[in-house]
Coordinates of C-alpha atoms and ligand atoms in Angstrom, one line a residue:
X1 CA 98.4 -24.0 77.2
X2 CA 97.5 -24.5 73.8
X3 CA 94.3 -22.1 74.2
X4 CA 96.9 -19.2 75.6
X5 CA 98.8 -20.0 72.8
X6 CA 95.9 -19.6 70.6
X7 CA 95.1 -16.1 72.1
X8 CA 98.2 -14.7 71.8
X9 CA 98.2 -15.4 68.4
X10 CA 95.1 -14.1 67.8
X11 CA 96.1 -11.0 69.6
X12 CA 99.3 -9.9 67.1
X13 CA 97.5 -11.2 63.9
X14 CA 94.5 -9.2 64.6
X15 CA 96.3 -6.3 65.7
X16 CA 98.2 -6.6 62.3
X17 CA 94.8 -6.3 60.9
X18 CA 94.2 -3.3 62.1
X19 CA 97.3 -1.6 61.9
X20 CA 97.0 -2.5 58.2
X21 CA 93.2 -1.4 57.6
X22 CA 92.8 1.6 55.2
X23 CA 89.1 2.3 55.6
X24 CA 86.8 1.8 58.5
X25 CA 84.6 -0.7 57.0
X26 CA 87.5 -2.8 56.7
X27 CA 87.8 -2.3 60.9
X28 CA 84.1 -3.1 60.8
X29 CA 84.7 -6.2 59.3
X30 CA 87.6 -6.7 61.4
X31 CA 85.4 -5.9 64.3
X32 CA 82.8 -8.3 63.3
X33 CA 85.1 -11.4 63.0
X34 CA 86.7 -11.0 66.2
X35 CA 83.5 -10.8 68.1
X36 CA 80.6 -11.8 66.6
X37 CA 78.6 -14.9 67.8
X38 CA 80.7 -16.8 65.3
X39 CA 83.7 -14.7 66.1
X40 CA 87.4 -16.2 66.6
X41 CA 87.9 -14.8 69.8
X42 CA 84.1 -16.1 70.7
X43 CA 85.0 -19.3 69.2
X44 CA 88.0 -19.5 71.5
X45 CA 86.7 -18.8 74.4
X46 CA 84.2 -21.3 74.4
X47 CA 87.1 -23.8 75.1
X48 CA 87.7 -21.6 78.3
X49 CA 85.1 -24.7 79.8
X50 CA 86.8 -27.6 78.7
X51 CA 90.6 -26.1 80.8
X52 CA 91.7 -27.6 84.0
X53 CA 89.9 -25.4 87.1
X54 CA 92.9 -23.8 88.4
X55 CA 93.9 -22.1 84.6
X56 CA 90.2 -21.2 84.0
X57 CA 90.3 -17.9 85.8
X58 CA 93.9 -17.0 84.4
X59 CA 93.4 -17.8 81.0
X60 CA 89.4 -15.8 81.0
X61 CA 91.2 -12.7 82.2
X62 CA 94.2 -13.0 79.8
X63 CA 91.3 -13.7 77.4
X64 CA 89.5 -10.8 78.9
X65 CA 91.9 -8.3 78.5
X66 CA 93.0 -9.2 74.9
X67 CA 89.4 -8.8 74.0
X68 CA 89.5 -4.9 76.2
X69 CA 92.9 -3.8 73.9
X70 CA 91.5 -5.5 71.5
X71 CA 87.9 -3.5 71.4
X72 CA 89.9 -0.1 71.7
X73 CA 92.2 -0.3 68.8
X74 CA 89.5 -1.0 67.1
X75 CA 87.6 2.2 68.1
X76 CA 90.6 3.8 67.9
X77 CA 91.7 2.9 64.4
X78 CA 87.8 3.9 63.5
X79 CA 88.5 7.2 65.0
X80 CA 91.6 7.9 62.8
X81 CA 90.1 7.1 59.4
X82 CA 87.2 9.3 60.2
X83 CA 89.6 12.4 61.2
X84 CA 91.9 11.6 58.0
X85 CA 89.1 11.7 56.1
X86 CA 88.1 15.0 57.2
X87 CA 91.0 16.2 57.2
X88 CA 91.6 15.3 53.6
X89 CA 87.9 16.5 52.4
X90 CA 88.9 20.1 54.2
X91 CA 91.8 19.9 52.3
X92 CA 90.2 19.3 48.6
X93 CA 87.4 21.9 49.8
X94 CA 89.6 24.7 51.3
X95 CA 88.0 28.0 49.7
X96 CA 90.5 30.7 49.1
X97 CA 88.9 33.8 50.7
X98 CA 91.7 35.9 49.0
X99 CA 90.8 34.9 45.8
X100 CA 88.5 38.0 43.9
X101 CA 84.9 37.3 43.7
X102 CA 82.5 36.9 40.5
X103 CA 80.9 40.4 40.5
X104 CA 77.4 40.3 38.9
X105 CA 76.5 42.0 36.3
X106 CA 74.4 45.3 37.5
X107 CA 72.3 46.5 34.2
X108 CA 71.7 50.0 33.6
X109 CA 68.6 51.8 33.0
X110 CA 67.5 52.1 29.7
X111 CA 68.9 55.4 28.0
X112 CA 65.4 56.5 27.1
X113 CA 64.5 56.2 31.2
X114 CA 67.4 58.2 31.5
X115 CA 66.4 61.0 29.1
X116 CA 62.9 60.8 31.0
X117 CA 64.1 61.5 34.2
X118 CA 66.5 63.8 33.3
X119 CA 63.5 65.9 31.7
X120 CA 61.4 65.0 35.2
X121 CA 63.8 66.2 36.9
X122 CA 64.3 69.8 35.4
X123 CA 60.7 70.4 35.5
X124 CA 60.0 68.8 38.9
X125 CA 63.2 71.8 39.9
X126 CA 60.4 74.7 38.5
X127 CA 57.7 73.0 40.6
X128 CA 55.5 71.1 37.9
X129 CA 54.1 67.9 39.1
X130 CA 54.7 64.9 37.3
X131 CA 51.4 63.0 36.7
X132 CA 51.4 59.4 35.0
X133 CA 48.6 58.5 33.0
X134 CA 47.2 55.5 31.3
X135 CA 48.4 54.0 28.2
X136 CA 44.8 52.8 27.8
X137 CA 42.5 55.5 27.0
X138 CA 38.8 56.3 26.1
X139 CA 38.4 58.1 22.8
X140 CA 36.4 60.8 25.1
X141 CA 39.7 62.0 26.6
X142 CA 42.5 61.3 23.6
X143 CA 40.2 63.1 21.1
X144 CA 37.2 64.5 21.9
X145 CA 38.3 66.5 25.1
X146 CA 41.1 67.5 22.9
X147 CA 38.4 69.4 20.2
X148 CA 39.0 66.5 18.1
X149 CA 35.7 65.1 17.5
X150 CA 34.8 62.0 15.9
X151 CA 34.4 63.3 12.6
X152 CA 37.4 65.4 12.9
X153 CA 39.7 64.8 9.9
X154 CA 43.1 65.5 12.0
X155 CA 42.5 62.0 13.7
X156 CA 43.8 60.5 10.5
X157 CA 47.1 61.7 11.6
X158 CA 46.9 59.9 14.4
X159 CA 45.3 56.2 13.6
X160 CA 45.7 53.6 16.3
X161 CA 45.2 50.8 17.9
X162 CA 41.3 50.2 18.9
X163 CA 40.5 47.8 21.6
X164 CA 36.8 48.8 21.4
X165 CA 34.6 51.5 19.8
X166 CA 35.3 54.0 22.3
X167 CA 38.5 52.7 24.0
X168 CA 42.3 53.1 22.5
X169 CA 46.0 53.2 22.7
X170 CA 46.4 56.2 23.6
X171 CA 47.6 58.3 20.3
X172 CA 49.4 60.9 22.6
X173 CA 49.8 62.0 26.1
X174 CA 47.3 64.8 25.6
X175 CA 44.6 63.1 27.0
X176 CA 46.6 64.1 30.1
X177 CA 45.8 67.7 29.7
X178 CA 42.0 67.0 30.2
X179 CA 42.5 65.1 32.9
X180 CA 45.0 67.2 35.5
X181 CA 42.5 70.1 34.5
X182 CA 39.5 68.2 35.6
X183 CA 41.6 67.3 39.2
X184 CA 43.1 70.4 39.7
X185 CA 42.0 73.2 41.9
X186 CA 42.4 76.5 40.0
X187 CA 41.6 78.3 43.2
X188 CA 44.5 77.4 44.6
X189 CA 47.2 78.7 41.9
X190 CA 48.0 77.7 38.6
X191 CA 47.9 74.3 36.7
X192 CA 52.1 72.8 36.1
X193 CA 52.2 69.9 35.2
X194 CA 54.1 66.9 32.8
X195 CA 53.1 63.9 31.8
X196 CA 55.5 61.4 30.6
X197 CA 54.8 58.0 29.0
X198 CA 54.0 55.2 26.0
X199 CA 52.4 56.2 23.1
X200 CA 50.8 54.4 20.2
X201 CA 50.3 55.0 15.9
X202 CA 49.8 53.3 13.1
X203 CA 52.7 54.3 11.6
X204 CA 55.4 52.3 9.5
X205 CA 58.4 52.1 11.1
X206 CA 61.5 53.5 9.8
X207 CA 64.4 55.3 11.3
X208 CA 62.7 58.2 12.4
X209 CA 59.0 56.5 13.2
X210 CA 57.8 53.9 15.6
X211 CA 54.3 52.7 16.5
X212 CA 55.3 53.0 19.8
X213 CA 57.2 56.0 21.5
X214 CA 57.3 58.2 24.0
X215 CA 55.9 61.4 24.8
X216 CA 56.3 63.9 27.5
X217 CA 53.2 66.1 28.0
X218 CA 53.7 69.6 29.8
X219 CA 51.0 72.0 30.4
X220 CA 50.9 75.0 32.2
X221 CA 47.1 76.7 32.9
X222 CA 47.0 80.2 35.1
X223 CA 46.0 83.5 34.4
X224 CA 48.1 85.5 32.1
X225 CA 49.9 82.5 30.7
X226 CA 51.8 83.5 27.6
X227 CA 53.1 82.2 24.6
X228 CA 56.4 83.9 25.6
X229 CA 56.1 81.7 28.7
X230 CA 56.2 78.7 26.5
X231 CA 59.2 79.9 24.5
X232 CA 61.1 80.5 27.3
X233 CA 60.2 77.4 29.2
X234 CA 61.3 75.2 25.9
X235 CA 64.7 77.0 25.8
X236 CA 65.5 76.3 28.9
X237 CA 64.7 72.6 29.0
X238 CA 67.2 72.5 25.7
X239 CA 69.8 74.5 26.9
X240 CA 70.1 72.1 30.0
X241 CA 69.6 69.1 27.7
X242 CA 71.6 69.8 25.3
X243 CA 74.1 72.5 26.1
X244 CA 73.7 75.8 24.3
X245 CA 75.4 74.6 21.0
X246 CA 72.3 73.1 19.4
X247 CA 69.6 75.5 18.1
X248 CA 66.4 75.9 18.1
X249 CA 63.6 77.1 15.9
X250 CA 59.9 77.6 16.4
X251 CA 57.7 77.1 13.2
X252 CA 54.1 78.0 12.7
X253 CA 51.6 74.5 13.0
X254 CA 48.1 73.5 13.5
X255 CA 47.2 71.1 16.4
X256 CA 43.4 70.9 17.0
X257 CA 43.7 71.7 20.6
X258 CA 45.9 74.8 20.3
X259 CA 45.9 78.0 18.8
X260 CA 48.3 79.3 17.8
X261 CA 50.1 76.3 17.5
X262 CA 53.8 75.7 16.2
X263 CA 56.2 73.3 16.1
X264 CA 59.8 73.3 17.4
X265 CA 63.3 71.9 16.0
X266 CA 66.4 71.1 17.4
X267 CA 70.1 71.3 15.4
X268 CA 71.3 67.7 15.5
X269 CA 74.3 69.9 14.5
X270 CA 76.3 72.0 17.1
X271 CA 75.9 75.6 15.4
X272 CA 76.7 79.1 16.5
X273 CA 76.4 82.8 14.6
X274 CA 78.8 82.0 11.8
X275 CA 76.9 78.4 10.6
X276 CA 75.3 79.4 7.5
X277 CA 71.4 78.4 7.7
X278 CA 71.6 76.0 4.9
X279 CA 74.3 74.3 7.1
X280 CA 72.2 73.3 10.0
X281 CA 70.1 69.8 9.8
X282 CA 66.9 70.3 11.7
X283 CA 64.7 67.5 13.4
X284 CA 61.5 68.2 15.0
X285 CA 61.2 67.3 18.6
X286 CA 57.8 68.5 20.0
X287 CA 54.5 70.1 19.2
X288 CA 53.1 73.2 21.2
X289 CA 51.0 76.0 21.6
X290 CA 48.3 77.9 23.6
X291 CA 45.6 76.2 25.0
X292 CA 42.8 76.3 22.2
X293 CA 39.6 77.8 24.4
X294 CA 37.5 74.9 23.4
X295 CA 39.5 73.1 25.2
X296 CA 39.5 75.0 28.7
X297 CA 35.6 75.5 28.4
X298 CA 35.6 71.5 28.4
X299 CA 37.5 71.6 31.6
X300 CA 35.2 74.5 32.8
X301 CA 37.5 77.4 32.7
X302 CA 36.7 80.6 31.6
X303 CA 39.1 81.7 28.4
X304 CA 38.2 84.9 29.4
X305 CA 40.3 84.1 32.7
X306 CA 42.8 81.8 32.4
X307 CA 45.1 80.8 29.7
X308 CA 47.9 78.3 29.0
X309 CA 50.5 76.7 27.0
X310 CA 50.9 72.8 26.4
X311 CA 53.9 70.9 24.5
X312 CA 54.3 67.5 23.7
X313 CA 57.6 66.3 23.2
X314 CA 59.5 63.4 21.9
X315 CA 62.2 61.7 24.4
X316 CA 63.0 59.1 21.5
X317 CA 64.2 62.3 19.0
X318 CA 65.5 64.4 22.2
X319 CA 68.0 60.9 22.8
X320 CA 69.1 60.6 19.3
X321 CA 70.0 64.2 19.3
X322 CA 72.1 64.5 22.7
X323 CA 73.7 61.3 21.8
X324 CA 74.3 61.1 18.1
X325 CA 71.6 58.0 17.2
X326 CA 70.4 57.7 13.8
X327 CA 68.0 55.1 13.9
X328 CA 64.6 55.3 16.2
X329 CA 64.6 51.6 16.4
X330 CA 68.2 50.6 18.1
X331 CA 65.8 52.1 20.9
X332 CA 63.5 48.8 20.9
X333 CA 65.7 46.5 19.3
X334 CA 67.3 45.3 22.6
X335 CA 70.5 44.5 21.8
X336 CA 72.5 44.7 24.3
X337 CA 76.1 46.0 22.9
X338 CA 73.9 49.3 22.3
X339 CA 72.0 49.4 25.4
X340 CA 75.8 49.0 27.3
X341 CA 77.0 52.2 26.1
X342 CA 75.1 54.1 28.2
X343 CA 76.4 53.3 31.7
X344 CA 74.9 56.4 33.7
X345 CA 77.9 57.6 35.8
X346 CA 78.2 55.8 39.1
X347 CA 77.0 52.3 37.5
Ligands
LIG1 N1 49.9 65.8 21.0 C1 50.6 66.4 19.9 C2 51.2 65.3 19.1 O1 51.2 64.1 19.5 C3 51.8 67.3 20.4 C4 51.2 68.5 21.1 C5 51.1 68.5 22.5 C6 51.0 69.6 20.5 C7 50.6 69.6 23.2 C8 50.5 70.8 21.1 C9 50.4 70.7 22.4 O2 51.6 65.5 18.0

């Protein structure tokens, strides 16, 4: 009687236990005292062999089944915590998928890119090609091939950067010319071409001057090529640039490799007939002129035949005139409050 006693007892203070357990190692633990080799209810049921014969088989199944309900509220109350717990970590980690997101920040391209391609793209509409070169250039091709010999005294204009004897940062985009001539098939129609990119100088650097700038190269070679050709060809690249409120003036220059040569300035003011000349501020934006014919005999063209024009202009000046800039240098500085302000539309 006493062991029935004993197990019944067991029974409801166990099942306290576990009614009580708040985490499931507790119900481990539980688990483990109940029916481990040194268990109570192990313990207890080895007196099962000391009972009178007729009670043993009564009391091991009472025993038995105590240790069944036992075993399952256990398993049961394991099952619980583990939901409640998942329940309560979905809870904490709900994600609100009405909430607005973190949009990243998209950059924009740099308003000098976007002065280059706009001039790309208004040649590339009157069928030049646009051919990069390299910033890396032999002396052959930036001066010689350019009637600028080594002893020439308009290289001191244009000192640079020497990586050897014969090789260079390239001075100006000119070396370009040389090169599309030498590729190009004259057979097949006439030479149009630009070249935009990185240039190099020793120069100080001040609000108009960098050692470093940009240059785009245009040259068109064909027969009966004109210097009216050239004129007209600048003003229209201005007028699209710009608008028609800035003008432009043509002055007499010398570059080795043309002839004639001149040079070409843009209003940073918005003029028409009635601004006074003393009125408008000028700044010069590109260099031009005929192709000299030293320069297509190099390339193996008759003078006699063909003829062209070439221009090299200045992105860096043609940016600080459509959009007010006074200073060369905000262009490489970096900072990002100026580089902002020109969000191309659509960004
Ligand atoms: N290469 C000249 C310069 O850098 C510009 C130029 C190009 C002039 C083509 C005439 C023809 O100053």
């Amino acid at each position: 009687m006493d062991l029935k006693n004993n197990l019944q007892q067991l029974k409801d203070h166990v099942s306290q236990q576990i009614h009580d357990a708040k985490k499931i190692d507790q119900v481990e633990k539980i688990r483990v005292n109940l029916l481990g080799k040194k268990g109570e209810l192990t313990k207890l049921l080895k007196g099962l062999k000391d009972l009178p014969n007729e009670q043993k088989p009564v009391i091991g199944k009472l025993a038995n089944q105590i240790r069944l309900m036992l075993e399952k509220s256990i398993e049961d109350k394991k099952k619980d915590l583990n939901e409640a717990f998942f329940e309560k970590r979905m809870d904490s980690e709900k994600i609100d998928v009405t909430l607005p997101g973190r949009r990243p920040e998209i950059g924009t391209k740099h308003i000098l890119q976007q002065i280059q391609d706009q001039i790309e793209d208004h040649f590339i509409s009157q069928g030049y090609e646009v051919k990069y070169g390299k910033e890396i250039e032999s002396d052959e091709y930036n001066f010689e091939r350019m009637n600028l010999p080594k002893d020439h005294p308009a290289r001191d204009m244009q000192d640079t950067f020497y990586i050897t004897k014969n090789i260079l940062l390239r001075t100006q985009t000119s070396a370009m010319q040389a090169r599309s001539m030498d590729q190009h098939d004259f057979t097949k129609g006439p030479l149009k071409m630009i070249s935009p990119g990185q240039v190099y100088r020793r120069d100080n650097d001040d609000a108009t001057h960098s050692h470093q700038f940009h240059q785009v190269e245009g040259l068109v070679v064909g027969k009966n090529v004109s210097l009216a050709d050239l004129k007209g060809t600048l003003q229209s690249l201005t007028d699209e640039l710009f608008g028609k409120g800035h003008a432009m003036r043509l002055r007499q220059s010398y570059f080795p490799f043309t002839e004639p040569s001149i040079e070409v300035d843009i209003s940073w003011n918005l003029v028409d007939e009635n601004t006074a000349p003393e009125d408008i501020d000028w700044i010069e934006v590109l260099g031009a002129g005929m192709v000299h014919p030293n320069v297509l005999r190099m390339s193996h063209l008759d003078p006699n035949k063909y003829s062209g024009f070439a221009f090299g202009l200045g992105p860096d000046r043609f940016a600080m005139i459509k959009y007010g800039i006074d200073d060369i240098r905000n262009f490489y500085f970096d900072d990002i409050r100026f580089l902002k302000q020109f969000k191309q539309v659509g960004e």
